[in-house]
PDB file of C-alpha atoms in Angstrom:
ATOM      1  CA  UNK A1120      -0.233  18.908 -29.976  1.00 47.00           C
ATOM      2  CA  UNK A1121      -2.568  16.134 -28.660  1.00 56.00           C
ATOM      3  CA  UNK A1122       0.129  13.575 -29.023  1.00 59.00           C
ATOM      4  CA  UNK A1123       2.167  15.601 -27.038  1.00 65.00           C
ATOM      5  CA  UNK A1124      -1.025  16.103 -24.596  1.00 65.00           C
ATOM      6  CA  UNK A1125      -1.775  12.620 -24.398  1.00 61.00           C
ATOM      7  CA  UNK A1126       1.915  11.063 -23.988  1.00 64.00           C
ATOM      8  CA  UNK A1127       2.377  13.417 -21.267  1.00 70.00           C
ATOM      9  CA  UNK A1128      -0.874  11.839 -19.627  1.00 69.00           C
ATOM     10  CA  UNK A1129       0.018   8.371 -19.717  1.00 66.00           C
ATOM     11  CA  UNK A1130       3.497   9.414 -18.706  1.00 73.00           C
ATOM     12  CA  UNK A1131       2.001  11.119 -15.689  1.00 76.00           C
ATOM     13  CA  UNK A1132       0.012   8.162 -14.967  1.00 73.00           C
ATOM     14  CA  UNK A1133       3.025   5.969 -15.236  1.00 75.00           C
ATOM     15  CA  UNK A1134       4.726   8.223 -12.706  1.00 79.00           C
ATOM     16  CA  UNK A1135       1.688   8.355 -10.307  1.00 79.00           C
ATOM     17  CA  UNK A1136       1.995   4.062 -10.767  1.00 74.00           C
ATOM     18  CA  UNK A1137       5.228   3.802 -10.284  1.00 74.00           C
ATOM     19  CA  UNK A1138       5.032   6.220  -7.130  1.00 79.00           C
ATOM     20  CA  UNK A1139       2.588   4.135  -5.532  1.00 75.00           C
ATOM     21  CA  UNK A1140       4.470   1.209  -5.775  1.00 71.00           C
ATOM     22  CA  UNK A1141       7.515   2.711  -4.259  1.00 74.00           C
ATOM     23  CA  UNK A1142       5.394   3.724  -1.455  1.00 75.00           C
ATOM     24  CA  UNK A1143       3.860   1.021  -0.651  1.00 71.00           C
ATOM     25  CA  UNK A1144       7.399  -0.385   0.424  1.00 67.00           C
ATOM     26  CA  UNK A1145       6.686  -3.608  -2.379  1.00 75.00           C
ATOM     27  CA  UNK A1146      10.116  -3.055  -4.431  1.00 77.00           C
ATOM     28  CA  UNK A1147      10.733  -6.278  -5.219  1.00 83.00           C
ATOM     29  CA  UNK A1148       6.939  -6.750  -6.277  1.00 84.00           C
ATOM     30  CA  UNK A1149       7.671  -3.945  -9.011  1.00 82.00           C
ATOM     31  CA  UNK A1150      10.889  -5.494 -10.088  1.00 85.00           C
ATOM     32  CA  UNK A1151       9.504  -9.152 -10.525  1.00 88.00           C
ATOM     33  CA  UNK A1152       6.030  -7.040 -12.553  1.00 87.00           C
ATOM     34  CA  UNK A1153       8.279  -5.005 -14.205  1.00 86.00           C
ATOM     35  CA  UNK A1154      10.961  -7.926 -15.548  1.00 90.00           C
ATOM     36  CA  UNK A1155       8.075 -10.204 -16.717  1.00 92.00           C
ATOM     37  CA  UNK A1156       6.426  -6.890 -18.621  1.00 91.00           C
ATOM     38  CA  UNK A1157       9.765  -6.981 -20.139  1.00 91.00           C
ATOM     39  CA  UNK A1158      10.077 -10.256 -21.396  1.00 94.00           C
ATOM     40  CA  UNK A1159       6.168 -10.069 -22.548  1.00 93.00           C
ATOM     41  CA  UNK A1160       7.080  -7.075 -24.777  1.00 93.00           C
ATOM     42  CA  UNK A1161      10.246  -9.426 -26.443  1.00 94.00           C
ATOM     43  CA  UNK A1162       7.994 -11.690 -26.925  1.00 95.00           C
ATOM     44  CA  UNK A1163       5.690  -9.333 -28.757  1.00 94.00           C
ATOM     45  CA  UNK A1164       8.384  -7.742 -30.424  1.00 93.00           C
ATOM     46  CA  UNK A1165       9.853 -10.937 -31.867  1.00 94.00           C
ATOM     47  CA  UNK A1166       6.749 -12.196 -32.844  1.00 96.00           C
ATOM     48  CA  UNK A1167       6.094  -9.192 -35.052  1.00 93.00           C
ATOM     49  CA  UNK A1168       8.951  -9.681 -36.926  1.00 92.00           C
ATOM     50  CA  UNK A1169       7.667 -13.161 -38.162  1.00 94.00           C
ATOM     51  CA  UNK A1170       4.669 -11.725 -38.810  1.00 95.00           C
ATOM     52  CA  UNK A1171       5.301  -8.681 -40.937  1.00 91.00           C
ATOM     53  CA  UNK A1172       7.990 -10.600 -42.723  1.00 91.00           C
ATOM     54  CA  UNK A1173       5.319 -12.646 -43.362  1.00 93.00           C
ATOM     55  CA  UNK A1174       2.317 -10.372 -44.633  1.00 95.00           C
ATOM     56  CA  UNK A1175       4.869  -7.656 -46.223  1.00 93.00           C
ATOM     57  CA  UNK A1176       7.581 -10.216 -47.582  1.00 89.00           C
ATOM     58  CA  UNK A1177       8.762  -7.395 -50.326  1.00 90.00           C
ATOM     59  CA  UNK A1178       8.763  -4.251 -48.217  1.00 90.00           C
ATOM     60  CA  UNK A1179      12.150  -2.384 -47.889  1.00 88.00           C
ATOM     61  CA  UNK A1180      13.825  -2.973 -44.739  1.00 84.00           C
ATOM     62  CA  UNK A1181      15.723   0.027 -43.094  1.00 82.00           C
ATOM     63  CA  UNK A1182      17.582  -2.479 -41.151  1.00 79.00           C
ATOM     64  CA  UNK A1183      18.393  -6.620 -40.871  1.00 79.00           C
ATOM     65  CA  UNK A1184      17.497  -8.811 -38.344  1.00 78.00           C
ATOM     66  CA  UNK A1185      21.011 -10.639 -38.058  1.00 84.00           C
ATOM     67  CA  UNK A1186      20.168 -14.040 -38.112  1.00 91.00           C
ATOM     68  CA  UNK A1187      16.732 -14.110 -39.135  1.00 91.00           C
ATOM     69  CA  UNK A1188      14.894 -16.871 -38.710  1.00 94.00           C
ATOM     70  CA  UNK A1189      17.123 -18.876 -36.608  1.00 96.00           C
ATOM     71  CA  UNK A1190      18.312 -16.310 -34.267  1.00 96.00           C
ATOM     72  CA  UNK A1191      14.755 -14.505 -33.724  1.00 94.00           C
ATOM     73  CA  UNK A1192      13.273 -17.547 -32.944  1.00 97.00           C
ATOM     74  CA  UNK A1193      15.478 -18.765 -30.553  1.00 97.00           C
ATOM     75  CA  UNK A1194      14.939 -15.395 -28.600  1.00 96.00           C
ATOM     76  CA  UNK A1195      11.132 -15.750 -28.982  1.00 97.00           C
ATOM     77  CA  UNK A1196      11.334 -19.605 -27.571  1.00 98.00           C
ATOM     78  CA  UNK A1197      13.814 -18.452 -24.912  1.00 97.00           C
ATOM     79  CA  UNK A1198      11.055 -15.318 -24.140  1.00 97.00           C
ATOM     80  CA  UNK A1199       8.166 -17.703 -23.887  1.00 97.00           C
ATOM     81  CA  UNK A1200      10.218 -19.696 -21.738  1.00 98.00           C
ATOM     82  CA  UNK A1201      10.783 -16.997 -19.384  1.00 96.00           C
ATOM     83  CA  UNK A1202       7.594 -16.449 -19.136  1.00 96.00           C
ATOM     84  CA  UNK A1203       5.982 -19.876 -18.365  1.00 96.00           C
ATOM     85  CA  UNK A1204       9.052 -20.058 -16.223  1.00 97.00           C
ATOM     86  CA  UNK A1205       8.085 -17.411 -14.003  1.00 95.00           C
ATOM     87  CA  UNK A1206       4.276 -18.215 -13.841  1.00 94.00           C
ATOM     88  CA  UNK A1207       4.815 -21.544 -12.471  1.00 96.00           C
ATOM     89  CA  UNK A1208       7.886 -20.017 -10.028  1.00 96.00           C
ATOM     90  CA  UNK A1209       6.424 -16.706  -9.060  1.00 94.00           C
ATOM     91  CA  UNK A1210       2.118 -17.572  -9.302  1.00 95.00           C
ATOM     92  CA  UNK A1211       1.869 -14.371  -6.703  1.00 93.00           C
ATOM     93  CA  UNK A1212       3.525 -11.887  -9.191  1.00 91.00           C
ATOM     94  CA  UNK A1213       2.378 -13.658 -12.143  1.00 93.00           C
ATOM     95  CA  UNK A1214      -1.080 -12.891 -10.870  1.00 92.00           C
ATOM     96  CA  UNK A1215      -0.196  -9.315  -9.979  1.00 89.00           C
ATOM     97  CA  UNK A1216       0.833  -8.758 -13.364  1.00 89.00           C
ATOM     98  CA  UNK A1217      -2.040  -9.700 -14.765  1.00 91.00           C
ATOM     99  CA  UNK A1218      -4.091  -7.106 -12.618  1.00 89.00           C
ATOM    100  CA  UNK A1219      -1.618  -4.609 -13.431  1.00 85.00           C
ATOM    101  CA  UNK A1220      -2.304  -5.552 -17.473  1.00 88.00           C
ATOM    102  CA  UNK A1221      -6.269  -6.271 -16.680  1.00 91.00           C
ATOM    103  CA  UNK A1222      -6.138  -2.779 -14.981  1.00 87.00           C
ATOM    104  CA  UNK A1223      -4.060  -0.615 -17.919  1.00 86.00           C
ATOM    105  CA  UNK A1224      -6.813  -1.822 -20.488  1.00 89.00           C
ATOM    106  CA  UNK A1225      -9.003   1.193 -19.722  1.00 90.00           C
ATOM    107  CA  UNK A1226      -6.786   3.579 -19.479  1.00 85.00           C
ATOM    108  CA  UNK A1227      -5.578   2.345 -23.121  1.00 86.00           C
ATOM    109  CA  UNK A1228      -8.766   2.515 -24.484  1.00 90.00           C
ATOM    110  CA  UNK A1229      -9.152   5.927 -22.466  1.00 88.00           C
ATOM    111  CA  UNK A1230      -6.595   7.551 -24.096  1.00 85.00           C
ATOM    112  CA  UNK A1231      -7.094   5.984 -27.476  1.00 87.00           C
ATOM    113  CA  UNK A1232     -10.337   8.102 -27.516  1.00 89.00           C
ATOM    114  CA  UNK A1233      -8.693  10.888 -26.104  1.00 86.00           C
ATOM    115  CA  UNK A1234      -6.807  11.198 -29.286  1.00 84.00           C
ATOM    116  CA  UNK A1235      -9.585  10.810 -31.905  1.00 88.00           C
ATOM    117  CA  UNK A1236     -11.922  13.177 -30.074  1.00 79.00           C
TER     118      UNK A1236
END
């Protein structure tokens, strides 16, 4: 039940977020935050694939990465390139982002004690 509770919290505040940002009339602001929190979570996502198929080489799979290593890496390059791409193009989002991320650490670590306690 406090799983439930406590998805259902950050979900709220996600709503209250994304809200805000409507209202404040910044639309494209949230698309250009939103598309680069995107491509940060590829890049996380890829990356974890090299490294659990690193520490766990033997572990049973329930699925293939088609094309693995070639494939995932040239996603993960591509990713990263997206990325740098779009701090040097877009500094003024790029920046905003970062808030955004700087600003969602505390509620992370709020919630994460929310669950233990």
């Amino acid at each position: 039940a406090s799983d439930c509770e406590s998805a259902r919290s950050v979900s709220a505040l996600s709503a209250v977020a994304a809200i805000l940002f409507i209202a404040s009339g910044t639309y494209e602001t949230v698309i250009a935050i939103a598309a680069l929190f995107f491509v940060l979570k590829y890049c996380v996502s890829f990356s974890a694939v090299f490294a659990l198929r690193r520490r766990d080489p033997d572990i049973a799979r329930p699925y293939r990465a088609l094309g693995y290593p070639l494939v995932t890496g040239l996603l993960l390059l591509g990713s990263i390139g997206f990325v740098v791409g779009n701090f040097f193009s877009d500094r003024t989002n790029s920046v905003r982002a970062l808030y955004v991320l700087a600003a969602s650490v505390p509620v992370y670590l709020a919630t994460k004690m929310l669950r233990r306690a």
